[in-house]
């Protein structure tokens, strides 16, 4: 992961948000990062976020319109805290053209697919390519295979996800928003991979 | 004239606050309520007397003595067509060049009254028998069932019967007041997806809505899966293009109990097939709103997709919006805003609304285009930036979109939304936030990067609203409802004893000594009313009370008002001032002036009891 390298100029740090709250932006112990979720409609982006932020899972489908904004702070073992400012984008096709509005300046992109749906895996690859072209150059990317609880309906093998993620320098994990499996791990692992604005070394 | 409200700023300042450079909506809303109060008082004082005269002069054959619109008679004539007359198709066609239907921004009155409608039984002959449509066969084998791909053929239409049961969804769960708490039980979303035009149940539905492309590709269908209706869609397309090629434009086809209403919007065709006996003008306006809803989601720039590829399939672009369209269509049978082209305000105490208006005003001055605070379908406060005016139809479509998209309730959102009357070509960005289960804030801006600023504003707004108790007051108002006809002063003398329920004060107890008490409803047998202020783009309606308290009765009254509205706004017959109608259910009064329109329903027996007092 190239992004582990230290960043000499932290104002260049991808999306380390210092726009709305300039006071704490440079505090290396309290990070604030912009995270965007991308992926086909129905793969479970909103469910992942709501599980992470509110610990809930609501099986009734609520198609996202435009994008929703949520935030959640986690504490890492080294006593730093990371505040995620999350853009949960709409996967519906009509919003695809507007995605840059939401991923612009994001430090982290979480690209989600549904392990039971090959189309959604193709769509995930589309988003990865788009982010490589137009996202922040230092963006941390994660590939997430969601709905891992539906293993009897699995269409995308774990290895396919691992291989694609590896090729593209992404972090990979399979999750289930329904059972909460790996949801917190996803965000913790991302947080660990974040470039730190200043290392005390 | 009535509808020249494109320019009338719904939040425009009134004379009394001219010195204020910025529109102050709170004043207009409360003035509206005051005006209504005054109006109603004066009605119960002065305007009732004419009714008994007319009613007493109303032996069943005396219609001509009344200012009864002949349109109504036309409609009745239509209704009395033999039910097996599907071959006797009657059409209203529109000659080309008269009207520019493409103008998405035209006022509804224009689309309703454009030019001259004429009935034409010979010049244009739509083939409703058999498979005459030139291109339907091309699609018939595709997905639809071949036997029924002629969809609109005689048999197809005939089999749609007025079965009440089938349309149950529409009838049940009407709310207790037009526009107040819309039934929480009614769930938006597509039903009966497994139907297609071969299904008997599909054919029996009373009111179908379709959107299709000019190449015949289905875009939206109220019932059934769009893709399975490809054959049917192609048939509709064939009819429209067949007539258009002849230089005419189909607007209406009547077949037995059914009306088929068409609306052409560039490459997009909209069709309603209905046996609900609503005036075709109403159906046509409903199609306009349906189109507007689509533009709100996609903007009019979708037309370009058809320029590039005539066979462009639009359905994926509308993915996940079924609930938006179905709840709009549902509102055609309960929300008066859909035909009045006006919005309604939540009754609130002056100070409460003032508090909400003041903070929204600050937001609007900071560069936000529109700041709107609503409780369900009712406006608490609305502020526009200078010169920006929000058309009531846009407001309806916006509120419908937000309320029917469940995801707005889970968290704050920032979404592209197009206001078709404001600018059909461009998206605005809308910050949406639910302050409680019913109350939501919408901040619209042209700046796609404004999210964090709007979020900060919302936090400030929320603090102010909590401090001034606006949210609690709004909740209380929702529970109390609006005006009650029972509260209207029965006795002309105490002018002071007025409607105060909209100020959140307890209602005066009913005067139990009054002779009218034997009647249900309000004074003089008043059962229900709607008052629409022309300049404010607002309306107020009374709560439903006995005896108009079942969903079925409410829907019947709704339809009666709708019919009344249409006949009062008929262009050919000129503007009407007053109209009385009487049937077994009520005496209906409509009174239109330059400033307001009043629609009221009275007890049909009231003349005998109360008017004599
Ligand atoms: N079995 C299972 N179902 C899930 C899981 N996550 C989400 N779902 C279901 O998938 C459906 C869609 O989930 P959403 O979170 O709304 O999908 P989305 O990616 O946000 O979709 P858009 O907002 O349209 O982009 C929901 O009805 C959930 O019930 C999961 O982990 N397991
Ligand atoms: Mg979502």
PDB file of C-alpha atoms in Angstrom, chain B residues 299-471:
ATOM      1  CA  UNK B 299     -34.290  17.328 -15.654  1.00  0.00           C
ATOM      2  CA  UNK B 300     -35.463  17.955 -19.165  1.00  0.00           C
ATOM      3  CA  UNK B 301     -32.001  17.269 -20.495  1.00  0.00           C
ATOM      4  CA  UNK B 302     -33.049  13.637 -20.838  1.00  0.00           C
ATOM      5  CA  UNK B 303     -34.488  14.738 -24.165  1.00  0.00           C
ATOM      6  CA  UNK B 304     -30.929  14.738 -25.434  1.00  0.00           C
ATOM      7  CA  UNK B 305     -30.652  11.019 -24.850  1.00  0.00           C
ATOM      8  CA  UNK B 306     -33.433  10.577 -27.372  1.00  0.00           C
ATOM      9  CA  UNK B 307     -31.759  12.870 -29.857  1.00  0.00           C
ATOM     10  CA  UNK B 308     -28.727  10.622 -29.780  1.00  0.00           C
ATOM     11  CA  UNK B 309     -30.681   7.403 -29.807  1.00  0.00           C
ATOM     12  CA  UNK B 310     -34.380   7.343 -30.571  1.00  0.00           C
ATOM     13  CA  UNK B 311     -34.696   3.885 -29.054  1.00  0.00           C
ATOM     14  CA  UNK B 312     -33.070   4.952 -25.797  1.00  0.00           C
ATOM     15  CA  UNK B 313     -34.347   2.954 -22.819  1.00  0.00           C
ATOM     16  CA  UNK B 314     -35.119   5.322 -19.978  1.00  0.00           C
ATOM     17  CA  UNK B 315     -36.315   2.844 -17.354  1.00  0.00           C
ATOM     18  CA  UNK B 316     -32.898   2.381 -15.706  1.00  0.00           C
ATOM     19  CA  UNK B 317     -32.710   6.117 -15.109  1.00  0.00           C
ATOM     20  CA  UNK B 318     -35.852   5.969 -13.027  1.00  0.00           C
ATOM     21  CA  UNK B 319     -34.729   3.009 -10.932  1.00  0.00           C
ATOM     22  CA  UNK B 320     -36.060   3.036  -7.400  1.00  0.00           C
ATOM     23  CA  UNK B 321     -38.617   5.804  -7.998  1.00  0.00           C
ATOM     24  CA  UNK B 322     -41.814   3.771  -8.098  1.00  0.00           C
ATOM     25  CA  UNK B 323     -42.824   5.049  -4.690  1.00  0.00           C
ATOM     26  CA  UNK B 324     -42.443   8.634  -5.854  1.00  0.00           C
ATOM     27  CA  UNK B 325     -44.811   8.164  -8.779  1.00  0.00           C
ATOM     28  CA  UNK B 326     -47.283   5.986  -6.949  1.00  0.00           C
ATOM     29  CA  UNK B 327     -47.613   8.423  -4.093  1.00  0.00           C
ATOM     30  CA  UNK B 328     -48.105  11.287  -6.542  1.00  0.00           C
ATOM     31  CA  UNK B 329     -50.839   9.324  -8.301  1.00  0.00           C
ATOM     32  CA  UNK B 330     -52.348   8.505  -4.938  1.00  0.00           C
ATOM     33  CA  UNK B 331     -52.423  12.204  -4.120  1.00  0.00           C
ATOM     34  CA  UNK B 332     -54.554  12.809  -7.227  1.00  0.00           C
ATOM     35  CA  UNK B 333     -57.380  11.316  -5.232  1.00  0.00           C
ATOM     36  CA  UNK B 334     -56.952  13.113  -1.934  1.00  0.00           C
ATOM     37  CA  UNK B 335     -54.738  16.199  -2.190  1.00  0.00           C
ATOM     38  CA  UNK B 336     -56.596  19.316  -3.412  1.00  0.00           C
ATOM     39  CA  UNK B 337     -53.257  20.921  -4.221  1.00  0.00           C
ATOM     40  CA  UNK B 338     -53.125  18.662  -7.273  1.00  0.00           C
ATOM     41  CA  UNK B 339     -55.967  20.518  -8.947  1.00  0.00           C
ATOM     42  CA  UNK B 340     -55.977  23.841  -7.097  1.00  0.00           C
ATOM     43  CA  UNK B 341     -52.341  24.619  -7.861  1.00  0.00           C
ATOM     44  CA  UNK B 342     -51.899  26.058  -4.430  1.00  0.00           C
ATOM     45  CA  UNK B 343     -50.297  24.854  -1.254  1.00  0.00           C
ATOM     46  CA  UNK B 344     -51.623  24.688   2.254  1.00  0.00           C
ATOM     47  CA  UNK B 345     -50.054  25.963   5.430  1.00  0.00           C
ATOM     48  CA  UNK B 346     -49.953  24.367   8.804  1.00  0.00           C
ATOM     49  CA  UNK B 347     -52.067  26.435  11.207  1.00  0.00           C
ATOM     50  CA  UNK B 348     -49.754  27.983  13.775  1.00  0.00           C
ATOM     51  CA  UNK B 349     -49.775  30.871  16.190  1.00  0.00           C
ATOM     52  CA  UNK B 350     -48.396  34.068  14.714  1.00  0.00           C
ATOM     53  CA  UNK B 351     -45.376  34.191  17.002  1.00  0.00           C
ATOM     54  CA  UNK B 352     -44.493  30.594  16.270  1.00  0.00           C
ATOM     55  CA  UNK B 353     -44.524  31.075  12.542  1.00  0.00           C
ATOM     56  CA  UNK B 354     -42.707  34.362  12.960  1.00  0.00           C
ATOM     57  CA  UNK B 355     -39.879  32.604  14.747  1.00  0.00           C
ATOM     58  CA  UNK B 356     -39.534  29.995  12.022  1.00  0.00           C
ATOM     59  CA  UNK B 357     -39.793  32.604   9.266  1.00  0.00           C
ATOM     60  CA  UNK B 358     -37.159  34.856  10.764  1.00  0.00           C
ATOM     61  CA  UNK B 359     -34.453  32.230  10.848  1.00  0.00           C
ATOM     62  CA  UNK B 360     -35.288  30.960   7.364  1.00  0.00           C
ATOM     63  CA  UNK B 361     -35.091  34.552   6.205  1.00  0.00           C
ATOM     64  CA  UNK B 362     -31.536  34.749   7.482  1.00  0.00           C
ATOM     65  CA  UNK B 363     -30.675  31.606   5.559  1.00  0.00           C
ATOM     66  CA  UNK B 364     -32.181  32.945   2.357  1.00  0.00           C
ATOM     67  CA  UNK B 365     -30.133  36.104   2.693  1.00  0.00           C
ATOM     68  CA  UNK B 366     -26.991  34.020   2.914  1.00  0.00           C
ATOM     69  CA  UNK B 367     -27.327  32.686  -0.596  1.00  0.00           C
ATOM     70  CA  UNK B 368     -29.749  29.843  -0.281  1.00  0.00           C
ATOM     71  CA  UNK B 369     -32.323  29.916  -3.053  1.00  0.00           C
ATOM     72  CA  UNK B 370     -35.251  28.490  -1.119  1.00  0.00           C
ATOM     73  CA  UNK B 371     -35.588  27.555   2.500  1.00  0.00           C
ATOM     74  CA  UNK B 372     -38.688  25.530   3.214  1.00  0.00           C
ATOM     75  CA  UNK B 373     -39.906  24.101   6.470  1.00  0.00           C
ATOM     76  CA  UNK B 374     -42.764  21.657   6.118  1.00  0.00           C
ATOM     77  CA  UNK B 375     -44.810  19.313   8.210  1.00  0.00           C
ATOM     78  CA  UNK B 376     -45.940  16.504   5.941  1.00  0.00           C
ATOM     79  CA  UNK B 377     -47.803  18.235   3.109  1.00  0.00           C
ATOM     80  CA  UNK B 378     -48.234  21.523   4.894  1.00  0.00           C
ATOM     81  CA  UNK B 379     -45.916  24.462   4.852  1.00  0.00           C
ATOM     82  CA  UNK B 380     -44.720  25.929   8.127  1.00  0.00           C
ATOM     83  CA  UNK B 381     -42.588  28.571   6.496  1.00  0.00           C
ATOM     84  CA  UNK B 382     -41.176  29.250   3.080  1.00  0.00           C
ATOM     85  CA  UNK B 383     -38.611  31.842   2.115  1.00  0.00           C
ATOM     86  CA  UNK B 384     -37.156  32.486  -1.290  1.00  0.00           C
ATOM     87  CA  UNK B 385     -34.107  34.494  -2.172  1.00  0.00           C
ATOM     88  CA  UNK B 386     -34.895  37.793  -3.789  1.00  0.00           C
ATOM     89  CA  UNK B 387     -36.811  37.398  -7.010  1.00  0.00           C
ATOM     90  CA  UNK B 388     -36.916  33.634  -6.719  1.00  0.00           C
ATOM     91  CA  UNK B 389     -40.413  32.283  -6.612  1.00  0.00           C
ATOM     92  CA  UNK B 390     -41.479  28.758  -6.046  1.00  0.00           C
ATOM     93  CA  UNK B 391     -44.427  27.559  -8.073  1.00  0.00           C
ATOM     94  CA  UNK B 392     -47.000  25.655  -6.021  1.00  0.00           C
ATOM     95  CA  UNK B 393     -46.767  22.715  -8.401  1.00  0.00           C
ATOM     96  CA  UNK B 394     -43.031  22.532  -7.829  1.00  0.00           C
ATOM     97  CA  UNK B 395     -43.703  22.617  -4.140  1.00  0.00           C
ATOM     98  CA  UNK B 396     -46.156  19.743  -4.461  1.00  0.00           C
ATOM     99  CA  UNK B 397     -43.719  17.679  -6.505  1.00  0.00           C
ATOM    100  CA  UNK B 398     -40.820  18.456  -4.203  1.00  0.00           C
ATOM    101  CA  UNK B 399     -42.742  17.551  -1.061  1.00  0.00           C
ATOM    102  CA  UNK B 400     -44.022  14.402  -2.714  1.00  0.00           C
ATOM    103  CA  UNK B 401     -40.520  13.429  -3.763  1.00  0.00           C
ATOM    104  CA  UNK B 402     -39.036  13.970  -0.336  1.00  0.00           C
ATOM    105  CA  UNK B 403     -41.834  12.319   1.567  1.00  0.00           C
ATOM    106  CA  UNK B 404     -41.989   9.264  -0.640  1.00  0.00           C
ATOM    107  CA  UNK B 405     -38.232   8.692  -0.594  1.00  0.00           C
ATOM    108  CA  UNK B 406     -37.750   6.879   2.676  1.00  0.00           C
ATOM    109  CA  UNK B 407     -34.007   7.348   2.775  1.00  0.00           C
ATOM    110  CA  UNK B 408     -34.369  11.040   3.619  1.00  0.00           C
ATOM    111  CA  UNK B 409     -35.662  10.010   7.001  1.00  0.00           C
ATOM    112  CA  UNK B 410     -32.563   8.096   8.000  1.00  0.00           C
ATOM    113  CA  UNK B 411     -30.026  10.883   7.793  1.00  0.00           C
ATOM    114  CA  UNK B 412     -29.271  14.258   6.341  1.00  0.00           C
ATOM    115  CA  UNK B 413     -28.949  14.244   2.574  1.00  0.00           C
ATOM    116  CA  UNK B 414     -27.704  16.415  -0.210  1.00  0.00           C
ATOM    117  CA  UNK B 415     -29.329  15.567  -3.492  1.00  0.00           C
ATOM    118  CA  UNK B 416     -29.778  16.953  -6.968  1.00  0.00           C
ATOM    119  CA  UNK B 417     -33.352  17.985  -7.624  1.00  0.00           C
ATOM    120  CA  UNK B 418     -34.797  19.886 -10.549  1.00  0.00           C
ATOM    121  CA  UNK B 419     -37.721  22.256 -10.089  1.00  0.00           C
ATOM    122  CA  UNK B 420     -39.571  21.987 -13.401  1.00  0.00           C
ATOM    123  CA  UNK B 421     -41.265  25.392 -13.140  1.00  0.00           C
ATOM    124  CA  UNK B 422     -38.168  27.121 -11.927  1.00  0.00           C
ATOM    125  CA  UNK B 423     -35.685  25.746 -14.401  1.00  0.00           C
ATOM    126  CA  UNK B 424     -36.478  22.454 -16.114  1.00  0.00           C
ATOM    127  CA  UNK B 425     -32.985  22.150 -17.543  1.00  0.00           C
ATOM    128  CA  UNK B 426     -30.858  22.290 -14.416  1.00  0.00           C
ATOM    129  CA  UNK B 427     -30.441  20.588 -11.105  1.00  0.00           C
ATOM    130  CA  UNK B 428     -30.527  22.415  -7.846  1.00  0.00           C
ATOM    131  CA  UNK B 429     -28.913  20.846  -4.807  1.00  0.00           C
ATOM    132  CA  UNK B 430     -31.198  20.187  -1.934  1.00  0.00           C
ATOM    133  CA  UNK B 431     -30.220  19.685   1.646  1.00  0.00           C
ATOM    134  CA  UNK B 432     -32.940  17.628   3.304  1.00  0.00           C
ATOM    135  CA  UNK B 433     -33.189  16.992   6.998  1.00  0.00           C
ATOM    136  CA  UNK B 434     -36.011  15.551   9.095  1.00  0.00           C
ATOM    137  CA  UNK B 435     -36.316  17.420  12.380  1.00  0.00           C
ATOM    138  CA  UNK B 436     -38.860  14.950  13.676  1.00  0.00           C
ATOM    139  CA  UNK B 437     -41.096  12.257  12.223  1.00  0.00           C
ATOM    140  CA  UNK B 438     -43.206  14.733  10.248  1.00  0.00           C
ATOM    141  CA  UNK B 439     -41.280  17.977  10.053  1.00  0.00           C
ATOM    142  CA  UNK B 440     -38.533  18.427   7.542  1.00  0.00           C
ATOM    143  CA  UNK B 441     -36.308  21.197   6.332  1.00  0.00           C
ATOM    144  CA  UNK B 442     -35.287  21.690   2.717  1.00  0.00           C
ATOM    145  CA  UNK B 443     -32.574  24.125   1.703  1.00  0.00           C
ATOM    146  CA  UNK B 444     -32.140  24.536  -2.036  1.00  0.00           C
ATOM    147  CA  UNK B 445     -29.095  25.998  -3.648  1.00  0.00           C
ATOM    148  CA  UNK B 446     -27.458  26.138  -7.046  1.00  0.00           C
ATOM    149  CA  UNK B 447     -24.056  25.619  -5.481  1.00  0.00           C
ATOM    150  CA  UNK B 448     -23.012  21.957  -5.425  1.00  0.00           C
ATOM    151  CA  UNK B 449     -20.343  22.657  -2.813  1.00  0.00           C
ATOM    152  CA  UNK B 450     -22.638  24.225  -0.261  1.00  0.00           C
ATOM    153  CA  UNK B 451     -23.294  21.133   1.819  1.00  0.00           C
ATOM    154  CA  UNK B 452     -21.252  21.994   4.883  1.00  0.00           C
ATOM    155  CA  UNK B 453     -22.567  25.534   4.967  1.00  0.00           C
ATOM    156  CA  UNK B 454     -26.127  24.274   4.736  1.00  0.00           C
ATOM    157  CA  UNK B 455     -25.455  21.744   7.433  1.00  0.00           C
ATOM    158  CA  UNK B 456     -24.222  24.513   9.721  1.00  0.00           C
ATOM    159  CA  UNK B 457     -27.325  26.509   8.919  1.00  0.00           C
ATOM    160  CA  UNK B 458     -29.493  23.579   9.735  1.00  0.00           C
ATOM    161  CA  UNK B 459     -27.903  23.271  13.152  1.00  0.00           C
ATOM    162  CA  UNK B 460     -28.675  26.923  13.821  1.00  0.00           C
ATOM    163  CA  UNK B 461     -32.202  26.584  12.489  1.00  0.00           C
ATOM    164  CA  UNK B 462     -32.818  23.544  14.613  1.00  0.00           C
ATOM    165  CA  UNK B 463     -31.662  25.407  17.717  1.00  0.00           C
ATOM    166  CA  UNK B 464     -33.991  28.305  17.008  1.00  0.00           C
ATOM    167  CA  UNK B 465     -36.924  26.022  16.306  1.00  0.00           C
ATOM    168  CA  UNK B 466     -36.374  24.125  19.530  1.00  0.00           C
ATOM    169  CA  UNK B 467     -35.999  27.310  21.515  1.00  0.00           C
ATOM    170  CA  UNK B 468     -39.214  28.772  20.132  1.00  0.00           C
ATOM    171  CA  UNK B 469     -41.010  25.493  20.539  1.00  0.00           C
ATOM    172  CA  UNK B 470     -41.923  25.428  16.858  1.00  0.00           C
ATOM    173  CA  UNK B 471     -41.644  21.680  16.509  1.00  0.00           C
TER     174      UNK B 471
END
